Amino acid sequence: MPLSELYRMARGKLDSSQDKNRSSSTDPSIVPEDDFVELVWENGQISMQG
């Protein structure tokens, strides 16, 4: 999967999650706009660390 496609897919999930949980969120998978995350490739899997 091209990185641009992965980014678009992750961005879409992030945006839809934020829309649902605007007021207060306890979901650690949601990353605020101004935070930096790192995409890590390990054993054929991509994960986010931040």
PDB file of N, CA and C in Angstrom:
ATOM      1  N   MET A   1       0.856  -1.171   0.000  1.00  0.00           N
ATOM      2  CA  MET A   1       0.000   0.000   0.000  1.00  0.00           C
ATOM      3  C   MET A   1       0.904   1.236   0.000  1.00  0.00           C
ATOM      4  N   PRO A   2       0.687   2.150  -0.922  1.00  0.00           N
ATOM      5  CA  PRO A   2       1.478   3.384  -0.945  1.00  0.00           C
ATOM      6  C   PRO A   2       1.254   4.205   0.323  1.00  0.00           C
ATOM      7  N   LEU A   3       2.287   4.915   0.736  1.00  0.00           N
ATOM      8  CA  LEU A   3       2.209   5.723   1.950  1.00  0.00           C
ATOM      9  C   LEU A   3       1.102   6.763   1.858  1.00  0.00           C
ATOM     10  N   SER A   4       0.915   7.351   0.682  1.00  0.00           N
ATOM     11  CA  SER A   4      -0.129   8.369   0.531  1.00  0.00           C
ATOM     12  C   SER A   4      -1.512   7.776   0.773  1.00  0.00           C
ATOM     13  N   GLU A   5      -1.730   6.538   0.339  1.00  0.00           N
ATOM     14  CA  GLU A   5      -3.017   5.879   0.559  1.00  0.00           C
ATOM     15  C   GLU A   5      -3.212   5.562   2.041  1.00  0.00           C
ATOM     16  N   LEU A   6      -2.150   5.104   2.700  1.00  0.00           N
ATOM     17  CA  LEU A   6      -2.211   4.830   4.137  1.00  0.00           C
ATOM     18  C   LEU A   6      -2.530   6.106   4.912  1.00  0.00           C
ATOM     19  N   TYR A   7      -1.879   7.200   4.544  1.00  0.00           N
ATOM     20  CA  TYR A   7      -2.110   8.479   5.211  1.00  0.00           C
ATOM     21  C   TYR A   7      -3.563   8.921   5.045  1.00  0.00           C
ATOM     22  N   ARG A   8      -4.082   8.824   3.817  1.00  0.00           N
ATOM     23  CA  ARG A   8      -5.467   9.210   3.549  1.00  0.00           C
ATOM     24  C   ARG A   8      -6.440   8.364   4.366  1.00  0.00           C
ATOM     25  N   MET A   9      -6.184   7.067   4.435  1.00  0.00           N
ATOM     26  CA  MET A   9      -7.053   6.159   5.169  1.00  0.00           C
ATOM     27  C   MET A   9      -7.015   6.479   6.670  1.00  0.00           C
ATOM     28  N   ALA A  10      -5.818   6.680   7.213  1.00  0.00           N
ATOM     29  CA  ALA A  10      -5.687   7.002   8.635  1.00  0.00           C
ATOM     30  C   ALA A  10      -6.314   8.354   8.939  1.00  0.00           C
ATOM     31  N   ARG A  11      -6.138   9.302   8.055  1.00  0.00           N
ATOM     32  CA  ARG A  11      -6.687  10.647   8.238  1.00  0.00           C
ATOM     33  C   ARG A  11      -8.215  10.600   8.257  1.00  0.00           C
ATOM     34  N   GLY A  12      -8.791   9.824   7.372  1.00  0.00           N
ATOM     35  CA  GLY A  12     -10.245   9.688   7.319  1.00  0.00           C
ATOM     36  C   GLY A  12     -10.791   9.088   8.599  1.00  0.00           C
ATOM     37  N   LYS A  13     -10.123   8.069   9.129  1.00  0.00           N
ATOM     38  CA  LYS A  13     -10.560   7.454  10.383  1.00  0.00           C
ATOM     39  C   LYS A  13     -10.421   8.433  11.534  1.00  0.00           C
ATOM     40  N   LEU A  14      -9.332   9.186  11.546  1.00  0.00           N
ATOM     41  CA  LEU A  14      -9.104  10.160  12.605  1.00  0.00           C
ATOM     42  C   LEU A  14     -10.167  11.245  12.564  1.00  0.00           C
ATOM     43  N   ASP A  15     -10.452  11.776  11.375  1.00  0.00           N
ATOM     44  CA  ASP A  15     -11.451  12.835  11.247  1.00  0.00           C
ATOM     45  C   ASP A  15     -12.834  12.357  11.667  1.00  0.00           C
ATOM     46  N   SER A  16     -13.222  11.157  11.256  1.00  0.00           N
ATOM     47  CA  SER A  16     -14.551  10.662  11.616  1.00  0.00           C
ATOM     48  C   SER A  16     -14.640  10.381  13.110  1.00  0.00           C
ATOM     49  N   SER A  17     -13.564   9.929  13.724  1.00  0.00           N
ATOM     50  CA  SER A  17     -13.562   9.680  15.167  1.00  0.00           C
ATOM     51  C   SER A  17     -13.666  10.989  15.940  1.00  0.00           C
ATOM     52  N   GLN A  18     -12.986  12.010  15.478  1.00  0.00           N
ATOM     53  CA  GLN A  18     -13.032  13.294  16.167  1.00  0.00           C
ATOM     54  C   GLN A  18     -14.411  13.914  16.056  1.00  0.00           C
ATOM     55  N   ASP A  19     -15.079  13.746  14.931  1.00  0.00           N
ATOM     56  CA  ASP A  19     -16.426  14.283  14.770  1.00  0.00           C
ATOM     57  C   ASP A  19     -17.388  13.644  15.767  1.00  0.00           C
ATOM     58  N   LYS A  20     -17.238  12.355  16.001  1.00  0.00           N
ATOM     59  CA  LYS A  20     -18.125  11.643  16.918  1.00  0.00           C
ATOM     60  C   LYS A  20     -17.852  11.999  18.376  1.00  0.00           C
ATOM     61  N   ASN A  21     -16.615  12.307  18.705  1.00  0.00           N
ATOM     62  CA  ASN A  21     -16.218  12.517  20.102  1.00  0.00           C
ATOM     63  C   ASN A  21     -15.649  13.914  20.321  1.00  0.00           C
ATOM     64  N   ARG A  22     -16.303  14.931  19.829  1.00  0.00           N
ATOM     65  CA  ARG A  22     -15.779  16.298  19.917  1.00  0.00           C
ATOM     66  C   ARG A  22     -15.626  16.797  21.352  1.00  0.00           C
ATOM     67  N   SER A  23     -16.630  16.571  22.203  1.00  0.00           N
ATOM     68  CA  SER A  23     -16.632  17.193  23.521  1.00  0.00           C
ATOM     69  C   SER A  23     -15.558  16.623  24.438  1.00  0.00           C
ATOM     70  N   SER A  24     -15.550  15.320  24.643  1.00  0.00           N
ATOM     71  CA  SER A  24     -14.518  14.714  25.482  1.00  0.00           C
ATOM     72  C   SER A  24     -14.214  13.327  24.961  1.00  0.00           C
ATOM     73  N   SER A  25     -12.940  13.011  24.901  1.00  0.00           N
ATOM     74  CA  SER A  25     -12.544  11.726  24.348  1.00  0.00           C
ATOM     75  C   SER A  25     -11.533  11.052  25.252  1.00  0.00           C
ATOM     76  N   THR A  26     -11.747   9.776  25.514  1.00  0.00           N
ATOM     77  CA  THR A  26     -10.788   9.001  26.285  1.00  0.00           C
ATOM     78  C   THR A  26     -10.124   7.952  25.411  1.00  0.00           C
ATOM     79  N   ASP A  27     -10.375   7.991  24.114  1.00  0.00           N
ATOM     80  CA  ASP A  27      -9.809   7.025  23.183  1.00  0.00           C
ATOM     81  C   ASP A  27      -8.361   7.401  22.869  1.00  0.00           C
ATOM     82  N   PRO A  28      -7.393   6.564  23.244  1.00  0.00           N
ATOM     83  CA  PRO A  28      -5.983   6.907  22.999  1.00  0.00           C
ATOM     84  C   PRO A  28      -5.594   6.843  21.528  1.00  0.00           C
ATOM     85  N   SER A  29      -6.455   6.290  20.676  1.00  0.00           N
ATOM     86  CA  SER A  29      -6.111   6.205  19.260  1.00  0.00           C
ATOM     87  C   SER A  29      -6.318   7.529  18.542  1.00  0.00           C
ATOM     88  N   ILE A  30      -6.990   8.473  19.177  1.00  0.00           N
ATOM     89  CA  ILE A  30      -7.230   9.774  18.559  1.00  0.00           C
ATOM     90  C   ILE A  30      -6.058  10.697  18.880  1.00  0.00           C
ATOM     91  N   VAL A  31      -5.465  11.259  17.838  1.00  0.00           N
ATOM     92  CA  VAL A  31      -4.306  12.129  17.993  1.00  0.00           C
ATOM     93  C   VAL A  31      -4.721  13.552  17.666  1.00  0.00           C
ATOM     94  N   PRO A  32      -4.531  14.510  18.582  1.00  0.00           N
ATOM     95  CA  PRO A  32      -4.868  15.908  18.288  1.00  0.00           C
ATOM     96  C   PRO A  32      -4.061  16.434  17.106  1.00  0.00           C
ATOM     97  N   GLU A  33      -4.599  17.459  16.452  1.00  0.00           N
ATOM     98  CA  GLU A  33      -3.983  18.025  15.256  1.00  0.00           C
ATOM     99  C   GLU A  33      -2.532  18.451  15.458  1.00  0.00           C
ATOM    100  N   ASP A  34      -2.193  19.012  16.612  1.00  0.00           N
ATOM    101  CA  ASP A  34      -0.871  19.586  16.793  1.00  0.00           C
ATOM    102  C   ASP A  34       0.151  18.610  17.372  1.00  0.00           C
ATOM    103  N   ASP A  35      -0.206  17.353  17.585  1.00  0.00           N
ATOM    104  CA  ASP A  35       0.741  16.358  18.070  1.00  0.00           C
ATOM    105  C   ASP A  35       1.439  15.681  16.898  1.00  0.00           C
ATOM    106  N   PHE A  36       2.658  15.226  17.142  1.00  0.00           N
ATOM    107  CA  PHE A  36       3.414  14.512  16.125  1.00  0.00           C
ATOM    108  C   PHE A  36       3.385  13.025  16.434  1.00  0.00           C
ATOM    109  N   VAL A  37       3.267  12.229  15.408  1.00  0.00           N
ATOM    110  CA  VAL A  37       3.316  10.780  15.569  1.00  0.00           C
ATOM    111  C   VAL A  37       4.338  10.220  14.589  1.00  0.00           C
ATOM    112  N   GLU A  38       4.816   9.043  14.901  1.00  0.00           N
ATOM    113  CA  GLU A  38       5.784   8.366  14.062  1.00  0.00           C
ATOM    114  C   GLU A  38       5.168   7.065  13.568  1.00  0.00           C
ATOM    115  N   LEU A  39       5.246   6.823  12.264  1.00  0.00           N
ATOM    116  CA  LEU A  39       4.800   5.550  11.710  1.00  0.00           C
ATOM    117  C   LEU A  39       5.987   4.597  11.749  1.00  0.00           C
ATOM    118  N   VAL A  40       5.799   3.448  12.404  1.00  0.00           N
ATOM    119  CA  VAL A  40       6.878   2.479  12.570  1.00  0.00           C
ATOM    120  C   VAL A  40       6.522   1.198  11.835  1.00  0.00           C
ATOM    121  N   TRP A  41       7.443   0.711  11.023  1.00  0.00           N
ATOM    122  CA  TRP A  41       7.246  -0.530  10.272  1.00  0.00           C
ATOM    123  C   TRP A  41       8.013  -1.629  10.997  1.00  0.00           C
ATOM    124  N   GLU A  42       7.295  -2.625  11.527  1.00  0.00           N
ATOM    125  CA  GLU A  42       7.927  -3.759  12.201  1.00  0.00           C
ATOM    126  C   GLU A  42       7.296  -5.052  11.726  1.00  0.00           C
ATOM    127  N   ASN A  43       8.102  -5.948  11.216  1.00  0.00           N
ATOM    128  CA  ASN A  43       7.639  -7.270  10.789  1.00  0.00           C
ATOM    129  C   ASN A  43       6.431  -7.196   9.856  1.00  0.00           C
ATOM    130  N   GLY A  44       6.458  -6.262   8.928  1.00  0.00           N
ATOM    131  CA  GLY A  44       5.374  -6.149   7.962  1.00  0.00           C
ATOM    132  C   GLY A  44       4.139  -5.433   8.474  1.00  0.00           C
ATOM    133  N   GLN A  45       4.187  -4.899   9.679  1.00  0.00           N
ATOM    134  CA  GLN A  45       3.052  -4.182  10.261  1.00  0.00           C
ATOM    135  C   GLN A  45       3.438  -2.720  10.477  1.00  0.00           C
ATOM    136  N   ILE A  46       2.491  -1.833  10.277  1.00  0.00           N
ATOM    137  CA  ILE A  46       2.716  -0.408  10.520  1.00  0.00           C
ATOM    138  C   ILE A  46       1.961  -0.020  11.774  1.00  0.00           C
ATOM    139  N   SER A  47       2.657   0.670  12.684  1.00  0.00           N
ATOM    140  CA  SER A  47       2.002   1.149  13.901  1.00  0.00           C
ATOM    141  C   SER A  47       2.367   2.611  14.109  1.00  0.00           C
ATOM    142  N   MET A  48       1.532   3.316  14.871  1.00  0.00           N
ATOM    143  CA  MET A  48       1.782   4.723  15.177  1.00  0.00           C
ATOM    144  C   MET A  48       2.328   4.835  16.588  1.00  0.00           C
ATOM    145  N   GLN A  49       3.373   5.624  16.750  1.00  0.00           N
ATOM    146  CA  GLN A  49       3.926   5.914  18.065  1.00  0.00           C
ATOM    147  C   GLN A  49       4.002   7.424  18.196  1.00  0.00           C
ATOM    148  N   GLY A  50       3.646   7.919  19.351  1.00  0.00           N
ATOM    149  CA  GLY A  50       3.672   9.357  19.497  1.00  0.00           C
ATOM    150  C   GLY A  50       3.660   9.776  20.837  1.00  0.00           C
TER     151      GLY A  50
END
